[in-house]
mmCIF file of C-alpha atoms in Angstrom:
data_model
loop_
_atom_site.group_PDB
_atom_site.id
_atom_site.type_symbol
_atom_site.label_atom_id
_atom_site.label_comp_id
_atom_site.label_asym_id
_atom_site.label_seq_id
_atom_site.Cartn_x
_atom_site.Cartn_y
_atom_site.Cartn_z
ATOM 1 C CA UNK Z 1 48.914 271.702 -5.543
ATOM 2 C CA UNK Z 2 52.465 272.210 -4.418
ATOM 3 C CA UNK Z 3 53.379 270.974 -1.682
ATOM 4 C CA UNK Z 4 55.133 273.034 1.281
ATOM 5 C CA UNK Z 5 59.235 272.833 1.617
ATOM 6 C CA UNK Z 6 61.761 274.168 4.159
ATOM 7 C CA UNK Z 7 64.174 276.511 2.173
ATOM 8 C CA UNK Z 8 67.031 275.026 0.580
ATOM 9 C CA UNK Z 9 70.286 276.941 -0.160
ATOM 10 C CA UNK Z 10 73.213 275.284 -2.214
ATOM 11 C CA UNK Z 11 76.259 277.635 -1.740
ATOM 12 C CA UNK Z 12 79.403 276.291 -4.538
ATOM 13 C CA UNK Z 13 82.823 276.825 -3.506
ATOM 14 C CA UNK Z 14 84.491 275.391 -6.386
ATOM 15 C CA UNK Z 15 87.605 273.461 -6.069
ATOM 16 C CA UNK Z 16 87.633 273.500 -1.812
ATOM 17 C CA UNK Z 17 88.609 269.905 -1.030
ATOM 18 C CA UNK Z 18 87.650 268.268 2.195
ATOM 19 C CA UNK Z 19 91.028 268.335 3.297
ATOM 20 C CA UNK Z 20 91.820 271.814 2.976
ATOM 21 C CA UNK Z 21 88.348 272.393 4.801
ATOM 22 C CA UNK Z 22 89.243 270.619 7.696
ATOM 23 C CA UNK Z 23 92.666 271.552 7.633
ATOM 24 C CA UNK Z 24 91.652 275.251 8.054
ATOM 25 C CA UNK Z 25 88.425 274.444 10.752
ATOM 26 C CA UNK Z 26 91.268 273.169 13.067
ATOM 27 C CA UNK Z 27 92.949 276.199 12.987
ATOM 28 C CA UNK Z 28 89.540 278.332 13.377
ATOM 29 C CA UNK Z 29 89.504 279.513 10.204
ATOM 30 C CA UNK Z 30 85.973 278.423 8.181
ATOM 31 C CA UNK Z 31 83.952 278.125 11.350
ATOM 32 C CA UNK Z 32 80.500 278.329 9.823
ATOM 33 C CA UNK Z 33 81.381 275.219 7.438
ATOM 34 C CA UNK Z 34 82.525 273.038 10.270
ATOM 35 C CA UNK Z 35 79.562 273.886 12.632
ATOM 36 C CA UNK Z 36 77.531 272.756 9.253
ATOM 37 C CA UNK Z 37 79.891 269.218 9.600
ATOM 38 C CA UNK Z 38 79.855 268.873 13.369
ATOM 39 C CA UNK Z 39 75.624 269.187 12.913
ATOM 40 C CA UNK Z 40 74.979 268.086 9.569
ATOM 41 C CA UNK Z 41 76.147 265.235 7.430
ATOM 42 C CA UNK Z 42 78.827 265.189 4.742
ATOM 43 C CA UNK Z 43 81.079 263.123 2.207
ATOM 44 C CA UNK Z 44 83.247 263.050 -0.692
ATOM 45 C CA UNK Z 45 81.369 262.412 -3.600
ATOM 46 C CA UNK Z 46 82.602 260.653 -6.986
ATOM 47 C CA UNK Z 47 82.686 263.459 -9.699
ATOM 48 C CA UNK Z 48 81.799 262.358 -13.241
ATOM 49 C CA UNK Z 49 84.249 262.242 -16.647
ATOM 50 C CA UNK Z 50 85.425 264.366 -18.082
ATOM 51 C CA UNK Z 51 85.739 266.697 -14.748
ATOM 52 C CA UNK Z 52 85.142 269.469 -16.640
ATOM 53 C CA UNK Z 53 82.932 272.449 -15.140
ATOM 54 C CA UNK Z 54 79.789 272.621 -17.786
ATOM 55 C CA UNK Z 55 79.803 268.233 -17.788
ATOM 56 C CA UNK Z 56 79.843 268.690 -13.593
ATOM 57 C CA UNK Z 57 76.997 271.373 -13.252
ATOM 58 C CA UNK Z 58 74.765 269.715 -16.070
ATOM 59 C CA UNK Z 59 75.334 266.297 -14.128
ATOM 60 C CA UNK Z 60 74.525 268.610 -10.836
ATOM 61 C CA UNK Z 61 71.366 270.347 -12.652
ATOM 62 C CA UNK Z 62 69.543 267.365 -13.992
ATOM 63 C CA UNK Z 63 70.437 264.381 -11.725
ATOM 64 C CA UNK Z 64 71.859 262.439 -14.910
ATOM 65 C CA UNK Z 65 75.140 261.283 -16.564
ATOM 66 C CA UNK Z 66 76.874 263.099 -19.410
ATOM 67 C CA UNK Z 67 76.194 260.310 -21.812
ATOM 68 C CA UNK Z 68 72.466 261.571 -20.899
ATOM 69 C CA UNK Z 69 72.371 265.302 -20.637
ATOM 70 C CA UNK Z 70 74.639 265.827 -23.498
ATOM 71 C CA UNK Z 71 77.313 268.182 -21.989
ATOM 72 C CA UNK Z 72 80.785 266.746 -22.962
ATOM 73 C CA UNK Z 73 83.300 270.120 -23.072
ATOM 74 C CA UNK Z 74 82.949 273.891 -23.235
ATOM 75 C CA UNK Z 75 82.141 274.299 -26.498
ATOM 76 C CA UNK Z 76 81.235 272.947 -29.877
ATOM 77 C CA UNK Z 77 82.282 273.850 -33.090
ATOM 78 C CA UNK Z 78 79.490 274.568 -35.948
ATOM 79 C CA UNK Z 79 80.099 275.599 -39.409
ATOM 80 C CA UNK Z 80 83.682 276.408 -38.372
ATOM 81 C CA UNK Z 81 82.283 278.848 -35.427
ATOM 82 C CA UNK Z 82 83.136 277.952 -31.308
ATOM 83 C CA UNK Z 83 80.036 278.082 -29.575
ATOM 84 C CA UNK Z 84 79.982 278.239 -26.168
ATOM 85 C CA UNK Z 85 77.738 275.686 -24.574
ATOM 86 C CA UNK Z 86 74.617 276.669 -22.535
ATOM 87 C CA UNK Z 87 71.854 274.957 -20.881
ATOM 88 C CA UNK Z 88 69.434 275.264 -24.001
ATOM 89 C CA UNK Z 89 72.042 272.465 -25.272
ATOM 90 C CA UNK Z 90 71.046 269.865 -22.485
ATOM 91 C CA UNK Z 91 69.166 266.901 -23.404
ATOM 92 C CA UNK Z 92 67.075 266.528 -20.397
ATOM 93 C CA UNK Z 93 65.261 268.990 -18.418
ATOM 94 C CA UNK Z 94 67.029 270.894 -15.230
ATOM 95 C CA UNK Z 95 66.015 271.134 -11.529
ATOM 96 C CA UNK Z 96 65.522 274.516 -12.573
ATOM 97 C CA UNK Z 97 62.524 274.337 -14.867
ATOM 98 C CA UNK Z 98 61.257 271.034 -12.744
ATOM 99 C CA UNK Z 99 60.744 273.184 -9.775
ATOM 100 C CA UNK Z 100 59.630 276.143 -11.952
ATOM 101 C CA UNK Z 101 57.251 273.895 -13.580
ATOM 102 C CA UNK Z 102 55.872 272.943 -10.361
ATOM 103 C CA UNK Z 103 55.499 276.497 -9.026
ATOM 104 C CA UNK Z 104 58.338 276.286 -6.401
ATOM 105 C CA UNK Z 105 60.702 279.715 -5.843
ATOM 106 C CA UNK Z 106 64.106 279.440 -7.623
ATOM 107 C CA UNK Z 107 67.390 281.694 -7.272
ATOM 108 C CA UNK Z 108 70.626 280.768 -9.605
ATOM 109 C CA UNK Z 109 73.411 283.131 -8.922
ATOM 110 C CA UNK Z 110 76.573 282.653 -10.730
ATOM 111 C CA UNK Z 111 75.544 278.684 -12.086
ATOM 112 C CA UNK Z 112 77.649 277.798 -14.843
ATOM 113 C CA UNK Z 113 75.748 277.006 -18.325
ATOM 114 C CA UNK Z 114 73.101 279.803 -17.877
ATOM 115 C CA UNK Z 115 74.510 282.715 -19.562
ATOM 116 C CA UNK Z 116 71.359 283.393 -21.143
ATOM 117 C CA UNK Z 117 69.211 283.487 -18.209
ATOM 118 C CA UNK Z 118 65.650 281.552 -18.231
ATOM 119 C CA UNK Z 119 62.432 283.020 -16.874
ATOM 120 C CA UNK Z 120 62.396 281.700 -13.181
ATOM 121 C CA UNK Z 121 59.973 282.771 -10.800
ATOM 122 C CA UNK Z 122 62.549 284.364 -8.559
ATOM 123 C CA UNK Z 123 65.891 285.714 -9.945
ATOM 124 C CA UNK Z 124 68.787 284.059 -12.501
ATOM 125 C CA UNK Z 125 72.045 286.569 -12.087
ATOM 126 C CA UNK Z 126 74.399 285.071 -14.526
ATOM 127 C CA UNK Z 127 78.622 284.791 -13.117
ATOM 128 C CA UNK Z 128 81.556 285.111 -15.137
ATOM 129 C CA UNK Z 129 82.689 281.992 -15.606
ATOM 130 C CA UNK Z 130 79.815 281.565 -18.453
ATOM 131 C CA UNK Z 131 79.073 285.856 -19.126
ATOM 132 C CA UNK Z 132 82.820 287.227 -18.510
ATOM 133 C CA UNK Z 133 82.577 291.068 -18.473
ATOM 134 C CA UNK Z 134 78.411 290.966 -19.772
ATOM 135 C CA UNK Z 135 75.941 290.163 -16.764
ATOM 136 C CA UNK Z 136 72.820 288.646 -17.939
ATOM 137 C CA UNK Z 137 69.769 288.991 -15.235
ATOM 138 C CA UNK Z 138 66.255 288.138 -15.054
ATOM 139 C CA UNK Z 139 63.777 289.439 -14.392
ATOM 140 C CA UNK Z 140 66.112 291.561 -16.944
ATOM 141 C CA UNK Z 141 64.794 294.989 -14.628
ATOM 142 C CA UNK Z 142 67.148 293.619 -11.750
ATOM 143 C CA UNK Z 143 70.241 294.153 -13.779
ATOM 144 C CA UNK Z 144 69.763 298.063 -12.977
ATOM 145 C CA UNK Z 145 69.076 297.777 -9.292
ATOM 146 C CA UNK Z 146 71.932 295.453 -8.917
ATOM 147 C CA UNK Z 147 74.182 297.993 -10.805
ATOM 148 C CA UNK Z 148 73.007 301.072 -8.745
ATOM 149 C CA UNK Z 149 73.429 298.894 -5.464
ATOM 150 C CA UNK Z 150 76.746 296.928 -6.517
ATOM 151 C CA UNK Z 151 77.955 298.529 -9.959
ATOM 152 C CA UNK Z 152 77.687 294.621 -10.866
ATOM 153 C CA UNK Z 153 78.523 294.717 -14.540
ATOM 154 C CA UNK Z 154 81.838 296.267 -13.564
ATOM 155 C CA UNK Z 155 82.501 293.584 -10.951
ATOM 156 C CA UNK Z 156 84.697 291.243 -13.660
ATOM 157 C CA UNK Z 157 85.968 294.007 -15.557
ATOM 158 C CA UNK Z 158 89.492 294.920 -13.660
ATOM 159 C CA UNK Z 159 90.186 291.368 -12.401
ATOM 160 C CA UNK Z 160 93.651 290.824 -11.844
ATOM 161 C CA UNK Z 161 94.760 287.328 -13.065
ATOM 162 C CA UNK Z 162 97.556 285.323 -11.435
ATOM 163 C CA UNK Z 163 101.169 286.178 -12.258
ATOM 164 C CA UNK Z 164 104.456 284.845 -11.142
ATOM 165 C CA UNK Z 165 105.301 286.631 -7.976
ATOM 166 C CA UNK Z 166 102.622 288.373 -7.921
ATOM 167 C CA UNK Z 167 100.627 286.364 -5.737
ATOM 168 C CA UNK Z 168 99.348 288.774 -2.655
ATOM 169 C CA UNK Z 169 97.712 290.963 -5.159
ATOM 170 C CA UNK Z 170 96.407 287.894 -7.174
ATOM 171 C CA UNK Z 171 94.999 286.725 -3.864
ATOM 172 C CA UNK Z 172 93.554 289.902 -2.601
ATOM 173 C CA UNK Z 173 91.616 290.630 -5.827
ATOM 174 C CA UNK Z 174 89.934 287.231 -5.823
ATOM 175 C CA UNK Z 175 88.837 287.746 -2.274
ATOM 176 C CA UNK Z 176 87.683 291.164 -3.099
ATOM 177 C CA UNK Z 177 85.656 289.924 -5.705
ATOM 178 C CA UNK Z 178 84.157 287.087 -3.890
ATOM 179 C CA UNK Z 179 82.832 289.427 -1.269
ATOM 180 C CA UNK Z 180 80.918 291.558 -3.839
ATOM 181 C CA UNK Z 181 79.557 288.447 -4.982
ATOM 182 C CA UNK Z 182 78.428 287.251 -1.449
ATOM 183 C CA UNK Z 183 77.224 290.890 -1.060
ATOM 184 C CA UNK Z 184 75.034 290.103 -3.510
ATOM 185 C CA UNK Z 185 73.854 287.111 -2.199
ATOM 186 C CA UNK Z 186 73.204 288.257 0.570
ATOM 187 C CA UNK Z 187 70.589 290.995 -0.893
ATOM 188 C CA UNK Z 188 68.787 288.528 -3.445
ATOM 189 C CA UNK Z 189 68.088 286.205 -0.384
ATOM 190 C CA UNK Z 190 66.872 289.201 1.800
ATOM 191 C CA UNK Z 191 64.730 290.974 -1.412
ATOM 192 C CA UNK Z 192 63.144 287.102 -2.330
ATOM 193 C CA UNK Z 193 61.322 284.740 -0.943
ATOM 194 C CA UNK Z 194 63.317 281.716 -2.677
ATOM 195 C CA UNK Z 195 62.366 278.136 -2.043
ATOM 196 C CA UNK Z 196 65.442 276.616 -3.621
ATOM 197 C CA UNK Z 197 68.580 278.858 -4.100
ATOM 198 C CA UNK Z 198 72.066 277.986 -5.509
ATOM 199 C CA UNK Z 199 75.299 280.538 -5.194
ATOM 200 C CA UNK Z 200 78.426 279.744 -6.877
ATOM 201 C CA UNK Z 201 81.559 281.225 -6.277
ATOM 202 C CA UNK Z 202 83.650 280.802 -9.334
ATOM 203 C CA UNK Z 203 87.030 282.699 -7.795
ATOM 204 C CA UNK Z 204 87.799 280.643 -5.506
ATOM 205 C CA UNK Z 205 88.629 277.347 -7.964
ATOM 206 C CA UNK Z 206 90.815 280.106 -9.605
ATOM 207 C CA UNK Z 207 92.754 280.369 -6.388
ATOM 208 C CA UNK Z 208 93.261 276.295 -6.364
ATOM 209 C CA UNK Z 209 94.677 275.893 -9.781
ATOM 210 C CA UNK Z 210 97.445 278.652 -9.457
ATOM 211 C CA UNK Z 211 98.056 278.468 -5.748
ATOM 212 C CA UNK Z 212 97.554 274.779 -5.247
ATOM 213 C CA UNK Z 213 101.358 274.261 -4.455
ATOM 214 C CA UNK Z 214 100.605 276.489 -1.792
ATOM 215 C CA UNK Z 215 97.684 274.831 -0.290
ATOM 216 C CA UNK Z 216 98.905 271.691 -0.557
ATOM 217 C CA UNK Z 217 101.321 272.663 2.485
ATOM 218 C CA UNK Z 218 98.768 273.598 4.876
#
């Protein structure tokens, strides 16, 4: 029998430092994250080594260490061949197929290592910092709603990468994209009923490492 749970959404913003959070809530910028402070709780946590994204989501995912879960770097290298590491390489089981196991509602959008998405009992919508231009989906018959409804497997295609002075535009494509992405969001949380639901927003950590000179004079 499972037991009855308030909903829980985990939204990623990916390379946001406290600092720069409060920085920007003084000046009334990031409102709805500093109401979440003022009412809630919150901390710096102690990230893991190496700091690299798959070894920090498979830490987040399955509550262990790398030296337990088994995620050490992006890829491996088999017969001569780079493979790109996914969660089918983890060495202990996820919160994902925990809480599917035990008949709970689960929503990944955008979660690093799932690439090739897992049957869940709500929705899996891979992002592109694991699928690049090729969004994977399940159940696979959302991919065509969400491309009527967002056109998402064109979403990545005509992203325009930082370059020296070139920064506005670099800026105001990343923001552009992240909106589609909350768009998104926004409809998988309206069409399911999700019990447990993480978002991650991969664009802005790409806005920290080439802007951080930037942000670092806020």
């Amino acid at each position: 029998m499972v037991r009855e749970m308030n909903n829980i959404v985990i939204i990623s913003l990916p390379g946001m430092s406290m600092e720069v959070i409060a920085k920007l809530a003084e000046r009334g910028i990031l409102t709805t994250l500093k109401r979440i402070m003022e009412e809630g709780s919150f901390g710096v946590l102690t990230s893991v080594i190496p700091t690299l994204t798959p070894t920090v989501w498979a830490s987040l995912l399955t509550g262990t260490y790398p030296n337990k879960h088994g995620i050490l770097d992006h890829c491996i290298v088999n017969n001569d061949k780079k493979i790109t590491i996914n969660a089918s390489y983890l060495r202990v089981p996820t919160i994902l197929s925990i809480l599917n196991k035990e008949g709970i509602n689960v929503g990944f959008l955008g979660v690093p290592l799932f690439y090739h998405p897992q049957e869940v009992t709500c929705f899996l919508v891979s992002g592109y910092a694991d699928s690049r231009n090729d969004i994977k989906v399940f159940p696979h018959e959302l991919l065509n709603e969400l491309n009527r409804k967002f056109s998402i497997q064109n979403m990545y295609r005509s992203i325009k990468w930082y370059k020296p002075k070139s920064e506005i535009e670099f800026i105001d494509n990343m923001i552009e994209v992240t909106k589609k992405e909350g768009e998104v969001m926004s409809y998988l949380l309206t069409k399911y009923n999700c019990d447990f639901i993480i978002g991650n927003f991969f664009f802005i950590e790409e806005v920290h490492h080439y802007l951080w000179k930037y942000i670092t004079m806020l």
